[in-house]
Coordinates of C-alpha atoms in Angstrom, one line a residue:
Chain A
M1 CA -33.5 79.0 -67.4
T2 CA -29.8 80.1 -67.3
D3 CA -28.3 82.8 -69.4
L4 CA -26.5 80.3 -71.5
E5 CA -29.7 78.4 -72.2
A6 CA -31.5 81.6 -73.1
R7 CA -28.6 82.4 -75.4
I8 CA -28.8 79.0 -77.0
R9 CA -32.6 79.2 -77.4
R10 CA -32.4 82.7 -79.1
G11 CA -29.6 81.6 -81.4
V12 CA -31.3 78.3 -82.4
L13 CA -34.6 80.1 -83.1
E14 CA -33.0 82.8 -85.2
Y15 CA -30.8 80.3 -87.1
A16 CA -33.5 77.8 -87.7
D17 CA -35.9 80.5 -88.9
A18 CA -33.4 82.5 -90.9
R19 CA -34.1 80.7 -94.1
P20 CA -37.8 80.1 -94.8
V21 CA -38.8 76.5 -95.7
P22 CA -40.3 76.4 -99.2
E23 CA -43.8 75.1 -99.7
P24 CA -44.0 71.3 -99.5
R25 CA -44.0 69.5 -102.8
T26 CA -47.0 67.5 -103.6
L27 CA -46.6 63.9 -102.4
G28 CA -48.4 61.6 -104.8
P29 CA -47.7 58.0 -105.4
A30 CA -45.3 58.8 -108.2
E31 CA -43.3 61.2 -106.1
E32 CA -43.5 58.8 -103.3
R33 CA -41.5 56.4 -105.4
E34 CA -39.1 59.2 -106.4
A35 CA -38.7 60.2 -102.8
V36 CA -37.2 56.8 -102.0
S37 CA -33.6 57.3 -102.7
P38 CA -31.8 55.1 -105.3
G39 CA -29.8 53.8 -102.4
A40 CA -32.9 52.3 -100.9
R41 CA -33.0 49.7 -103.6
R42 CA -29.6 48.4 -102.4
R43 CA -30.6 48.4 -98.8
W44 CA -30.8 44.7 -98.7
L45 CA -27.0 44.7 -98.7
G46 CA -26.9 46.3 -95.3
P47 CA -29.2 43.8 -93.6
V48 CA -27.4 40.9 -95.3
A49 CA -24.1 42.2 -94.1
V50 CA -25.5 42.7 -90.6
A51 CA -27.0 39.2 -90.7
V52 CA -23.7 37.7 -91.8
G53 CA -21.9 39.7 -89.0
V54 CA -24.5 38.7 -86.4
S55 CA -24.2 35.1 -87.4
L56 CA -20.5 35.3 -87.0
V57 CA -20.8 37.0 -83.6
L58 CA -23.5 34.4 -82.6
V59 CA -21.1 31.6 -83.4
V60 CA -18.4 33.3 -81.4
I61 CA -20.5 34.0 -78.4
T62 CA -22.3 30.6 -78.2
V63 CA -18.9 28.8 -77.9
P64 CA -18.5 28.5 -74.1
G65 CA -15.5 30.1 -72.5
P66 CA -13.4 27.5 -70.8
I67 CA -11.6 29.7 -68.3
R68 CA -12.9 30.6 -64.8
F69 CA -10.9 33.0 -62.7
P70 CA -11.9 33.1 -59.0
G71 CA -12.2 36.5 -57.5
T72 CA -10.1 37.4 -54.6
G73 CA -12.1 38.1 -51.4
E74 CA -11.5 40.9 -49.0
T75 CA -12.7 41.1 -45.5
E76 CA -16.1 42.8 -45.5
E77 CA -15.6 44.2 -42.1
A78 CA -13.3 46.8 -43.5
P79 CA -15.0 50.1 -44.5
A80 CA -15.9 50.3 -48.1
S81 CA -14.1 52.8 -50.3
L82 CA -14.5 54.7 -53.5
P83 CA -11.6 55.7 -55.7
I84 CA -11.3 59.4 -56.5
T85 CA -11.3 58.6 -60.2
I86 CA -13.3 55.8 -61.8
A87 CA -11.4 54.1 -64.6
D88 CA -12.2 54.5 -68.2
Y89 CA -14.5 52.1 -69.9
S90 CA -12.9 49.1 -71.5
A91 CA -14.4 46.5 -73.8
L92 CA -12.0 44.0 -72.3
T93 CA -13.7 44.0 -68.9
G94 CA -14.5 40.5 -67.7
S95 CA -17.8 39.1 -66.5
V96 CA -18.7 39.0 -62.8
T97 CA -20.0 35.5 -63.1
E98 CA -16.6 34.3 -64.3
S99 CA -14.6 36.4 -62.0
P100 CA -16.5 37.8 -59.1
S101 CA -15.9 41.5 -58.1
G102 CA -16.6 41.0 -54.4
R103 CA -19.1 43.5 -52.8
A104 CA -19.6 46.5 -54.9
I105 CA -19.7 50.2 -54.0
A106 CA -21.2 51.2 -57.4
A107 CA -23.1 49.9 -60.4
F108 CA -23.5 51.9 -63.6
R109 CA -24.2 51.6 -67.3
I110 CA -21.9 52.8 -70.0
E111 CA -23.6 53.5 -73.2
N112 CA -21.8 54.3 -76.4
E113 CA -23.0 56.1 -79.5
A114 CA -20.4 54.3 -81.5
V115 CA -22.0 51.0 -82.7
Y116 CA -18.8 49.0 -82.5
R117 CA -18.2 49.7 -78.8
P118 CA -20.3 47.5 -76.5
N119 CA -22.6 49.0 -74.0
Q120 CA -22.0 47.5 -70.5
V121 CA -23.5 47.3 -67.1
L122 CA -20.5 47.4 -64.7
V123 CA -19.9 47.1 -61.0
L124 CA -17.0 48.6 -59.1
S125 CA -15.7 46.7 -56.1
A126 CA -16.0 48.4 -52.7
D127 CA -12.6 47.2 -51.7
A128 CA -10.3 47.5 -54.8
D129 CA -10.1 48.9 -58.3
R130 CA -11.9 45.8 -59.6
Y131 CA -14.4 46.3 -62.5
R132 CA -16.6 43.6 -63.9
Y133 CA -19.6 43.6 -66.2
I134 CA -23.0 42.1 -65.5
E135 CA -23.5 39.4 -68.2
E136 CA -27.0 38.8 -66.9
A137 CA -28.1 42.3 -68.0
E138 CA -27.3 41.5 -71.6
T139 CA -30.4 41.1 -73.7
S140 CA -28.9 40.7 -77.1
I141 CA -25.7 39.7 -78.9
F142 CA -25.5 43.2 -80.4
L143 CA -22.7 45.1 -78.8
N144 CA -24.6 48.3 -78.4
A145 CA -28.0 46.7 -77.7
E146 CA -30.1 47.8 -74.8
R147 CA -29.1 46.4 -71.4
S148 CA -31.7 45.4 -68.8
P149 CA -32.1 47.7 -65.8
V150 CA -30.3 46.5 -62.7
L151 CA -30.5 47.4 -59.0
L152 CA -27.5 47.2 -56.8
S153 CA -28.3 46.0 -53.3
S154 CA -27.7 48.4 -50.4
D155 CA -24.9 46.3 -49.0
G156 CA -23.3 45.9 -52.4
A157 CA -23.5 42.2 -52.2
R158 CA -26.0 41.5 -55.0
V159 CA -27.4 42.9 -58.2
A160 CA -30.9 42.2 -59.3
I161 CA -31.9 42.3 -63.0
G162 CA -35.2 43.7 -64.1
S163 CA -37.0 43.5 -67.4
G164 CA -36.0 45.7 -70.3
S165 CA -38.1 45.8 -73.5
R166 CA -39.2 42.2 -73.2
G167 CA -41.4 40.3 -70.8
V168 CA -39.5 38.1 -68.4
S169 CA -40.3 35.0 -66.3
E170 CA -37.6 35.3 -63.7
I171 CA -35.6 37.8 -61.7
P172 CA -31.9 36.9 -61.8
V173 CA -30.0 38.0 -58.7
V174 CA -26.2 37.9 -59.1
D175 CA -24.1 37.4 -56.0
L176 CA -21.1 39.6 -56.6
R177 CA -19.0 37.8 -54.0
T178 CA -19.3 34.3 -55.7
G179 CA -20.6 35.0 -59.2
A180 CA -23.5 32.7 -58.6
V181 CA -26.9 33.6 -60.1
A182 CA -30.1 32.8 -58.2
R183 CA -33.1 32.9 -60.6
H184 CA -36.4 33.8 -58.9
P185 CA -39.4 32.8 -61.0
V186 CA -42.2 35.3 -61.6
E187 CA -45.4 35.0 -63.8
P188 CA -44.3 34.3 -67.4
D189 CA -44.2 37.4 -69.7
S190 CA -44.1 40.0 -67.0
T191 CA -42.7 43.5 -66.7
V192 CA -40.6 43.7 -63.5
T193 CA -39.7 47.1 -62.2
L194 CA -37.0 46.9 -59.5
L195 CA -37.8 49.3 -56.7
A196 CA -35.7 49.0 -53.6
W197 CA -33.4 46.8 -51.5
S198 CA -33.6 46.9 -47.8
A199 CA -30.5 48.2 -46.0
D200 CA -29.5 44.7 -44.8
G201 CA -29.7 43.4 -48.4
R202 CA -32.3 40.7 -47.5
W203 CA -35.5 42.2 -49.0
L204 CA -36.0 43.2 -52.6
A205 CA -39.2 45.2 -53.4
Y206 CA -40.3 45.2 -57.0
G207 CA -43.4 45.9 -59.1
I208 CA -44.8 43.4 -61.4
R209 CA -47.5 43.6 -64.2
P210 CA -48.2 41.7 -67.4
F211 CA -45.9 42.7 -70.2
Q212 CA -47.3 45.0 -72.9
P213 CA -45.3 45.5 -76.0
M214 CA -44.8 49.1 -77.2
P215 CA -44.3 50.1 -80.8
P216 CA -40.6 50.6 -81.4
H217 CA -40.9 54.3 -82.2
Y218 CA -42.2 55.0 -78.7
G219 CA -38.7 54.7 -77.4
E220 CA -37.8 53.2 -74.1
S221 CA -38.5 56.5 -72.4
L222 CA -42.2 56.0 -72.8
R223 CA -42.2 52.6 -71.2
A224 CA -44.1 52.9 -67.9
R225 CA -42.6 51.8 -64.6
G226 CA -44.7 50.2 -61.9
G227 CA -46.7 47.2 -61.0
Q228 CA -48.2 45.3 -58.1
L229 CA -45.9 45.6 -55.1
M230 CA -44.0 42.4 -54.2
L231 CA -41.3 41.5 -51.7
L232 CA -38.7 38.9 -52.3
D233 CA -36.6 37.5 -49.5
V234 CA -33.4 36.6 -51.3
T235 CA -32.2 34.5 -48.4
S236 CA -35.1 32.0 -48.8
G237 CA -36.2 32.8 -52.3
E238 CA -39.7 33.4 -51.3
A239 CA -41.7 36.2 -52.8
H240 CA -45.1 37.5 -51.7
G241 CA -47.4 40.3 -52.7
V242 CA -48.0 43.3 -50.4
R243 CA -51.7 43.3 -50.4
A244 CA -52.6 45.4 -47.3
A245 CA -55.5 47.8 -47.6
D246 CA -54.6 51.2 -49.1
V247 CA -51.4 50.0 -50.7
P248 CA -51.4 51.4 -54.2
A249 CA -52.4 48.9 -56.9
S250 CA -49.4 49.9 -58.9
V251 CA -46.2 51.1 -57.3
A252 CA -43.5 53.0 -59.3
Q253 CA -41.1 54.1 -56.6
A254 CA -40.1 52.8 -53.2
A255 CA -37.5 53.2 -50.5
F256 CA -37.0 51.2 -47.3
S257 CA -36.5 52.9 -43.9
P258 CA -33.0 52.4 -42.5
D259 CA -34.1 49.6 -40.2
G260 CA -36.0 47.9 -43.1
S261 CA -39.3 47.7 -41.2
V262 CA -41.1 50.4 -43.3
L263 CA -41.4 50.9 -47.0
A264 CA -42.3 54.3 -48.4
V265 CA -44.0 53.7 -51.8
Q266 CA -45.4 56.0 -54.4
A267 CA -48.1 55.0 -56.9
G268 CA -47.5 55.1 -60.6
G269 CA -47.7 53.0 -63.6
P270 CA -48.7 53.0 -67.2
G271 CA -50.0 56.5 -67.8
E272 CA -53.3 57.3 -69.3
G273 CA -51.8 59.4 -72.0
E274 CA -49.3 57.6 -74.2
N275 CA -46.7 60.3 -73.6
Q276 CA -47.1 60.0 -69.8
P277 CA -45.0 57.0 -68.8
T278 CA -45.3 57.6 -65.1
S279 CA -48.1 59.2 -63.2
P280 CA -46.6 59.7 -59.7
G281 CA -49.0 59.6 -56.9
A282 CA -49.7 62.7 -54.9
E283 CA -48.6 61.0 -51.7
L284 CA -46.2 58.6 -50.2
V285 CA -47.8 55.6 -48.6
L286 CA -45.8 54.2 -45.6
V287 CA -46.2 50.4 -45.4
G288 CA -45.0 48.9 -42.1
G289 CA -44.0 45.2 -42.0
G290 CA -41.7 44.7 -39.1
P291 CA -38.5 42.7 -39.6
E292 CA -40.2 39.7 -41.2
W293 CA -42.9 41.5 -43.2
V294 CA -45.5 38.9 -42.2
R295 CA -48.6 41.2 -42.0
P296 CA -47.8 44.4 -43.7
S297 CA -50.1 47.3 -43.1
V298 CA -50.3 51.0 -44.1
T299 CA -49.1 53.1 -41.2
G300 CA -49.5 56.6 -42.8
T301 CA -49.3 58.8 -45.8
V302 CA -47.2 61.8 -46.6
P303 CA -48.3 64.4 -49.3
V304 CA -45.9 64.9 -52.1
P305 CA -45.6 68.2 -54.1
P306 CA -46.9 68.0 -57.6
N307 CA -44.4 66.8 -60.2
Y308 CA -42.1 65.3 -57.6
A309 CA -41.3 61.6 -57.0
L310 CA -39.4 59.6 -54.4
A311 CA -35.7 59.8 -55.3
G312 CA -35.2 56.0 -55.7
Q313 CA -34.2 53.3 -53.3
A314 CA -31.7 55.5 -51.4
A315 CA -34.2 58.3 -50.7
W316 CA -34.4 57.6 -47.0
A317 CA -31.6 59.3 -45.0
P318 CA -29.5 57.0 -42.8
D319 CA -31.0 58.4 -39.5
G320 CA -34.5 58.1 -40.8
S321 CA -35.2 61.8 -40.5
R322 CA -35.5 62.7 -44.2
L323 CA -36.8 61.5 -47.5
A324 CA -35.5 62.8 -50.8
L325 CA -37.8 63.8 -53.7
T326 CA -36.7 64.7 -57.2
T327 CA -38.5 66.3 -60.1
V328 CA -40.2 63.9 -62.4
W329 CA -39.7 65.8 -65.6
W330 CA -36.7 67.9 -65.9
Q331 CA -37.8 71.3 -67.1
P332 CA -35.8 74.5 -66.6
Q333 CA -38.2 76.3 -64.4
P334 CA -36.6 79.3 -62.7
G335 CA -36.4 78.7 -59.0
A336 CA -37.9 75.3 -58.9
P337 CA -35.7 73.0 -56.8
W338 CA -34.7 69.8 -58.5
L339 CA -34.3 68.1 -55.1
R340 CA -36.6 68.5 -52.2
T341 CA -36.8 66.8 -48.8
L342 CA -39.5 65.7 -46.5
E343 CA -38.5 66.0 -42.8
L344 CA -39.7 64.0 -39.9
G345 CA -40.5 66.3 -37.0
D346 CA -42.7 66.3 -34.0
E347 CA -45.7 67.1 -36.2
G348 CA -44.9 64.3 -38.6
W349 CA -43.5 64.7 -42.1
V350 CA -43.2 68.3 -43.4
A351 CA -41.6 69.8 -46.5
G352 CA -37.9 70.7 -46.0
P353 CA -35.4 72.8 -47.9
G354 CA -35.0 72.3 -51.6
L355 CA -32.0 72.5 -53.8
A356 CA -32.0 74.8 -56.9
P357 CA -30.8 73.4 -60.1
G358 CA -27.0 73.7 -60.2
P359 CA -25.3 72.1 -63.2
F360 CA -27.4 71.2 -66.1
A361 CA -28.7 67.8 -64.8
D362 CA -28.1 66.3 -61.4
F363 CA -29.1 62.8 -60.4
F364 CA -29.6 61.9 -56.7
L365 CA -27.5 58.9 -55.6
G366 CA -28.0 58.7 -51.8
W367 CA -27.1 60.3 -48.5
L368 CA -23.6 60.8 -47.2
T369 CA -25.0 62.3 -44.0
P370 CA -28.5 63.4 -43.2
G371 CA -27.5 66.9 -44.5
E372 CA -25.4 66.0 -47.5
A373 CA -26.5 64.2 -50.6
F374 CA -24.4 62.4 -53.3
V375 CA -25.3 63.6 -56.8
L376 CA -24.1 62.7 -60.3
S377 CA -23.6 65.6 -62.7
G378 CA -22.4 64.5 -66.1
D379 CA -19.3 62.4 -65.2
E380 CA -18.8 63.8 -61.7
I381 CA -19.9 62.6 -58.3
S382 CA -20.3 65.4 -55.8
A383 CA -21.5 65.8 -52.2
V384 CA -24.0 68.6 -52.0
R385 CA -25.3 70.2 -48.8
T386 CA -29.0 70.4 -48.7
D387 CA -29.0 73.4 -46.5
G388 CA -27.2 75.7 -48.9
G389 CA -26.3 73.9 -52.0
S390 CA -22.5 74.0 -51.5
R391 CA -20.9 71.1 -53.3
R392 CA -17.5 69.3 -53.2
L393 CA -16.2 67.0 -55.8
V394 CA -15.9 63.4 -54.6
S395 CA -15.0 61.3 -57.6
R396 CA -15.3 61.4 -61.3
F397 CA -15.4 59.1 -64.3
E398 CA -12.3 59.2 -66.5
L399 CA -14.0 58.6 -69.9
S400 CA -11.7 59.3 -72.7
S401 CA -14.3 58.8 -75.5
G402 CA -16.8 61.5 -76.1
D403 CA -19.2 58.7 -77.3
A404 CA -19.4 57.1 -73.9
M405 CA -22.0 58.2 -71.3
V406 CA -22.5 57.2 -67.7
L407 CA -26.1 56.3 -66.9
D408 CA -28.1 54.8 -64.0
L409 CA -25.2 55.1 -61.5
Q410 CA -26.2 53.6 -58.2
L411 CA -24.2 53.5 -55.0
A412 CA -24.5 50.8 -52.4
Y413 CA -26.3 53.1 -50.0
A414 CA -25.8 51.2 -46.8
L415 CA -22.0 51.2 -47.4
L416 CA -21.9 55.0 -47.6
R417 CA -22.4 55.4 -43.8
D418 CA -18.8 54.2 -43.2
F419 CA -16.7 54.6 -46.3
H420 CA -13.6 56.5 -47.4
L421 CA -12.1 57.9 -50.5
R422 CA -8.9 56.5 -51.8
P423 CA -6.5 57.1 -54.7
A424 CA -7.3 55.1 -57.7
G425 CA -5.0 52.2 -58.6
D426 CA -4.5 50.2 -61.7
P427 CA -7.9 48.8 -62.8
D428 CA -8.3 45.1 -62.5
R429 CA -10.7 44.1 -65.2
G430 CA -10.5 40.3 -64.9
P431 CA -10.2 37.9 -67.7
W432 CA -11.2 38.9 -71.2
P433 CA -15.0 38.5 -71.9
P434 CA -16.0 35.2 -73.5
W435 CA -16.7 36.7 -76.9
L436 CA -13.3 38.2 -77.1
R437 CA -11.5 35.0 -75.9
T438 CA -13.4 33.0 -78.5
G439 CA -12.7 35.6 -81.1
A440 CA -9.0 35.4 -80.2
L441 CA -9.2 31.6 -80.5
V442 CA -10.7 31.9 -83.9
V443 CA -8.0 34.3 -85.1
V444 CA -5.3 32.0 -83.7
L445 CA -6.9 29.0 -85.5
L446 CA -7.2 30.9 -88.8
A447 CA -3.6 32.0 -88.4
G448 CA -2.7 28.4 -87.9
V449 CA -4.5 27.3 -91.0
V450 CA -2.8 30.0 -93.0
V451 CA 0.6 29.0 -91.7
L452 CA -0.1 25.3 -92.6
L453 CA -1.1 26.3 -96.1
V454 CA 2.0 28.4 -96.6
L455 CA 4.2 25.6 -95.3
R456 CA 2.5 23.1 -97.6
L457 CA 2.9 25.4 -100.6
R458 CA 6.5 25.9 -99.9
R459 CA 7.0 22.1 -99.4
R460 CA 5.4 21.5 -102.8
R461 CA 7.6 24.0 -104.5
G462 CA 10.6 22.4 -102.7
V463 CA 9.6 19.0 -104.0
R464 CA 9.1 20.4 -107.5
G465 CA 12.6 22.0 -107.3
L466 CA 14.1 18.6 -106.5
R467 CA 12.6 17.0 -109.6
Chain B
M1 CA -63.4 51.0 -95.9
T2 CA -63.6 53.9 -98.4
A3 CA -64.5 56.3 -95.7
L4 CA -61.6 55.1 -93.6
R5 CA -59.2 55.5 -96.5
E6 CA -60.5 59.1 -97.2
A7 CA -60.1 60.0 -93.6
T8 CA -56.6 58.7 -93.5
T9 CA -55.7 60.6 -96.7
A10 CA -57.1 63.8 -95.3
D11 CA -55.2 63.2 -92.0
F12 CA -52.0 62.5 -93.8
T13 CA -52.3 65.6 -96.0
R14 CA -52.9 67.7 -92.9
L15 CA -49.9 66.1 -91.2
Y16 CA -47.8 66.8 -94.2
R17 CA -48.7 70.5 -94.4
E18 CA -48.3 71.1 -90.7
Q19 CA -45.1 69.1 -90.1
Y20 CA -43.2 69.6 -93.3
A21 CA -41.5 72.9 -92.3
P22 CA -40.5 71.9 -88.7
M23 CA -39.2 68.5 -90.0
V24 CA -37.1 70.3 -92.7
R25 CA -35.7 72.6 -90.0
L26 CA -34.9 69.6 -87.8
A27 CA -33.2 67.8 -90.7
R28 CA -31.4 71.0 -91.8
M29 CA -30.1 71.6 -88.2
T30 CA -28.9 68.0 -88.1
V31 CA -27.2 67.7 -91.6
G32 CA -26.5 71.3 -92.2
D33 CA -27.7 71.3 -95.8
R34 CA -31.1 72.5 -97.1
A35 CA -31.4 70.4 -100.2
S36 CA -30.5 67.2 -98.4
A37 CA -32.8 68.1 -95.6
E38 CA -35.8 68.4 -98.0
D39 CA -34.9 65.0 -99.6
I40 CA -34.7 63.4 -96.1
V41 CA -38.0 64.8 -95.1
Q42 CA -39.6 63.6 -98.3
E43 CA -38.3 60.1 -97.7
A44 CA -39.5 60.2 -94.1
F45 CA -43.0 61.3 -95.2
A46 CA -43.1 58.6 -97.9
E47 CA -42.2 56.0 -95.2
V48 CA -45.0 57.3 -92.9
H49 CA -47.4 57.3 -95.9
R50 CA -46.7 53.7 -96.6
S51 CA -47.6 52.5 -93.1
Y52 CA -49.8 55.4 -92.0
T53 CA -52.7 53.2 -90.8
R54 CA -50.3 51.3 -88.5
V55 CA -48.5 54.3 -87.0
E56 CA -50.1 55.4 -83.8
Q57 CA -48.0 58.5 -83.1
P58 CA -47.1 59.8 -86.6
I59 CA -45.3 63.0 -85.4
A60 CA -43.1 61.0 -83.0
Y61 CA -42.5 58.5 -85.8
L62 CA -41.7 61.3 -88.2
R63 CA -39.2 62.9 -85.9
R64 CA -37.5 59.6 -85.3
A65 CA -37.4 58.8 -89.0
V66 CA -36.0 62.3 -89.9
I67 CA -33.2 62.1 -87.3
S68 CA -32.4 58.5 -88.2
R69 CA -32.2 59.3 -91.9
S70 CA -30.2 62.5 -91.2
V71 CA -27.6 60.7 -89.2
S72 CA -27.5 57.8 -91.7
A73 CA -27.0 60.3 -94.6
L74 CA -24.1 62.0 -92.8
R75 CA -22.5 58.7 -92.1
R76 CA -23.0 57.6 -95.7
W77 CA -21.5 60.8 -97.1
R78 CA -18.5 60.4 -94.8
L79 CA -18.1 56.9 -96.0
E80 CA -18.4 57.9 -99.6
R81 CA -16.0 60.8 -99.0
G82 CA -18.6 63.0 -100.5
Y83 CA -19.3 64.9 -97.3
L84 CA -16.6 67.4 -97.8
A85 CA -17.7 67.9 -101.4
R86 CA -21.2 68.7 -100.2
Q87 CA -20.0 70.8 -97.4
T88 CA -18.1 73.2 -99.5
G89 CA -18.9 75.9 -97.0
P90 CA -21.5 76.9 -94.5
E91 CA -25.0 76.8 -95.7
V92 CA -26.0 80.2 -97.1
V93 CA -28.6 81.7 -94.9
G94 CA -30.0 85.2 -94.4
P95 CA -28.1 87.7 -92.3
L96 CA -27.8 86.5 -88.8
G97 CA -27.2 88.5 -85.7
P98 CA -24.0 88.0 -83.8
E99 CA -25.6 85.7 -81.2
A100 CA -27.2 83.4 -83.8
T101 CA -23.9 83.4 -85.8
A102 CA -22.0 82.3 -82.6
V103 CA -24.6 79.7 -81.8
R104 CA -24.5 78.4 -85.3
A105 CA -20.7 78.1 -85.2
A106 CA -20.9 76.3 -81.9
L107 CA -23.6 73.9 -83.1
A108 CA -21.2 72.8 -85.8
R109 CA -19.0 71.4 -83.1
L110 CA -21.7 69.0 -81.9
R111 CA -22.5 65.5 -83.1
P112 CA -25.5 65.2 -85.4
R113 CA -27.7 63.6 -82.7
Q114 CA -26.7 66.2 -80.2
R115 CA -27.7 68.9 -82.7
A116 CA -31.0 67.2 -83.2
A117 CA -31.5 67.0 -79.4
V118 CA -30.7 70.7 -79.0
F119 CA -33.2 71.6 -81.8
L120 CA -35.9 69.5 -80.2
R121 CA -35.2 71.0 -76.8
Y122 CA -34.8 74.7 -77.7
Y123 CA -36.8 75.1 -80.9
L124 CA -39.7 72.7 -80.4
D125 CA -39.6 72.9 -76.6
L126 CA -40.2 69.2 -76.3
P127 CA -40.0 67.5 -72.9
E128 CA -37.3 64.9 -72.4
A129 CA -39.6 62.0 -72.9
E130 CA -40.5 63.1 -76.4
I131 CA -36.9 63.9 -77.2
A132 CA -36.0 60.4 -76.0
A133 CA -38.7 59.0 -78.3
A134 CA -37.5 61.0 -81.2
L135 CA -33.9 59.9 -80.7
G136 CA -34.8 56.3 -79.8
C137 CA -33.0 56.4 -76.5
R138 CA -33.6 56.6 -72.7
I139 CA -34.4 59.8 -70.9
G140 CA -31.1 59.5 -69.0
T141 CA -29.3 59.4 -72.4
V142 CA -31.1 62.6 -73.4
K143 CA -30.1 64.3 -70.2
S144 CA -26.5 63.2 -70.6
M145 CA -26.5 64.2 -74.3
L146 CA -27.9 67.7 -73.5
H147 CA -25.5 68.1 -70.7
R148 CA -22.6 67.4 -73.0
S149 CA -24.0 69.6 -75.7
H150 CA -24.4 72.3 -73.2
E151 CA -20.8 72.0 -72.1
T152 CA -19.6 72.1 -75.7
L153 CA -21.7 75.1 -76.6
R154 CA -20.7 76.9 -73.4
R155 CA -17.0 76.3 -74.3
H156 CA -17.3 77.6 -77.8
L157 CA -19.7 80.5 -77.1
D158 CA -17.3 81.7 -74.4
D159 CA -14.4 81.7 -76.8

C-alpha cells in the first residue's frame, strides 16, 4: 500500500468513526410505511416519464437511416500507426457499419456516468484519425446502457461481439474494412466469452456455456467468464469444439502463439462461491493444433502462480519467448507484482521477472517488443520495460469530461510489431449516427409544421384585415 | 411456513442490527448529512424487508440500495435547489486530527459514487468485485473510478 493510500485509509477511518451512529430505530410494519419517503408515492411519475422518453427514442431509432457513406480505404501494406493523442469522445461519432473505419489499431469502450451521454464501443483506424462506434455492441436503446463485450482481431480487420447480460444465439463479427456483419450461429441462449484471435486474424477462440441469469444486484462484475473451448474459422464460418483430452472443460482465458499453431488456455468459469466470478486454473494448458487445427491435442502444461491469470489474447510475446500474467484481483499487497512473465528457456517455461505496481491501476495491452509491454493507466498508454519497470508515455486519451472513462482498451496486437506513432490530426467521425439524423429530421419536420401554422395564422389575419 | 417466516424475521433482525451502523456510515460518507443518511438507510432496509425472501445476497443488495438512494437523493436535492439549504455547512463531527480533516475536505471534491467507492475500499476493505456489485458497474469501472478518486485526493491532499 502506498503512503497516499495509507493516508486515505487512516483519514477515512477516523472521519467515518468520528461521530457514533445512534442505535437503530425499531423497524416495524408501521415504521416501514413511514420509512418510505412521501416522494415514493409519486415515483410512478418517473417511470412514466422514462417510458414516454423511451417510446420517443424508440420511434427515432427504429426509423432507418437513409444515408450510407463508404469508408476510404488505405493500403494495408503500410505500417499501422497510433496517434500520440486519442481524440475526445463525441456522441456524434458514426457507425462502422454505415461508414467503415478500415483496419483498426484500437478498440475501446467509453462509459459515462452522466445518463444523457451515450456509452460507446469505438474503434480507431490504424491508418488515419478515423473513429467509429460499433453498433452491433449496442444492447439497448438506452444511451448509457451496458454495451456487449467486443474483441478486436489481432490484425485489426474485425471485431467480434460477445454476450453481455443476456443469452445470445449468434456471434456477430464486423468487418471493419467493409462494414459487413457476418453472423455465426451458436446454441440459442448461450453465454459467449470471447477469448483470443490468432495473429493472422483467421481463428477466433471463444468459450460457450448455457446462459444463466443473475439477479440484477449481483452486478456485472460477478458474472463468470468461461465455457467450453470453441474455435471459429472466420474465413469459412465453421466452428468446432476443442475436445482433446486434458483440455479444461471450461476455459476463461486464452492466447494464441505468434504462429497460431498453439493455444495457451487457462481453466475458469462460474465460481463455486457467488462472489467468485472466475476461478483461474493453477496451470496453463498448451493446446497444439497446427495451422488448420484439425486434430488438436494437449502438448504441455505450465504452472501459474496463485492469483494470476493469463493477460488476455495478447499475452504471448511476438517472438514466442514470453507469456504475460496479471493479478486476478487487484489488491494493494506490498511488493506483489501486478504483471509477471513466464519465460521459455532450455528447461521449458520458468517464472520470469515481475513488475511492481506503479500507478494505481495498470492494464496489460500487449507487447511492443519481447522486453517492453504496453499498459493502460487511467487515460494514458505507456510502454513499460519488464526488466526494470521504466516507462515512457506513448499516447493518451484527451477526455474533456470527468464523467467519461476508458475501459476495455484493446490494441491490434499483430500490428504492434511494425507500427509508428504519429501526430494526431482532426478526428474523422463519419456521418452522424442514425438516431441523431432521425432526431434532426424530426426537429426539421416539427419546425416546418410550426412555420406552416404561423404562415396560415398570418394569412387568416390578413384576410380578416381585408374584410 | 410459520417456521420459515420466523427464521426470516430473526435473520432480518440480525441483519438490521449488524448492518445498520456501517450502512449509515456509507450513506453519510456519500451524502454528507447524518439525518438524511439515517432516512436513506431506513428506506433501504424497508425495501429489503419487503422482498427479503427473494434476496439472495442481502448485504450486497443493501449496499447497492443505499448508494443508489444516496445518489438519487443528492440529485433530487440539487434539482429542488434544496441542496444548498441542507448543506449550510460541513456536518458537525467530533474533533478530527489534521489528517482526517484534510481527507474529509478532499473527499468533498469527489462525486458521490466516487466517495462511496472510496468508503467501500478503505473503510470496509471490500475487494473490487464487491465494490462493483455495490455500485452496479463493472470491475474496470471501479478501477477507473478509484484511480480518478485517488488522483483527485492526491491533488487536494498535496495542496
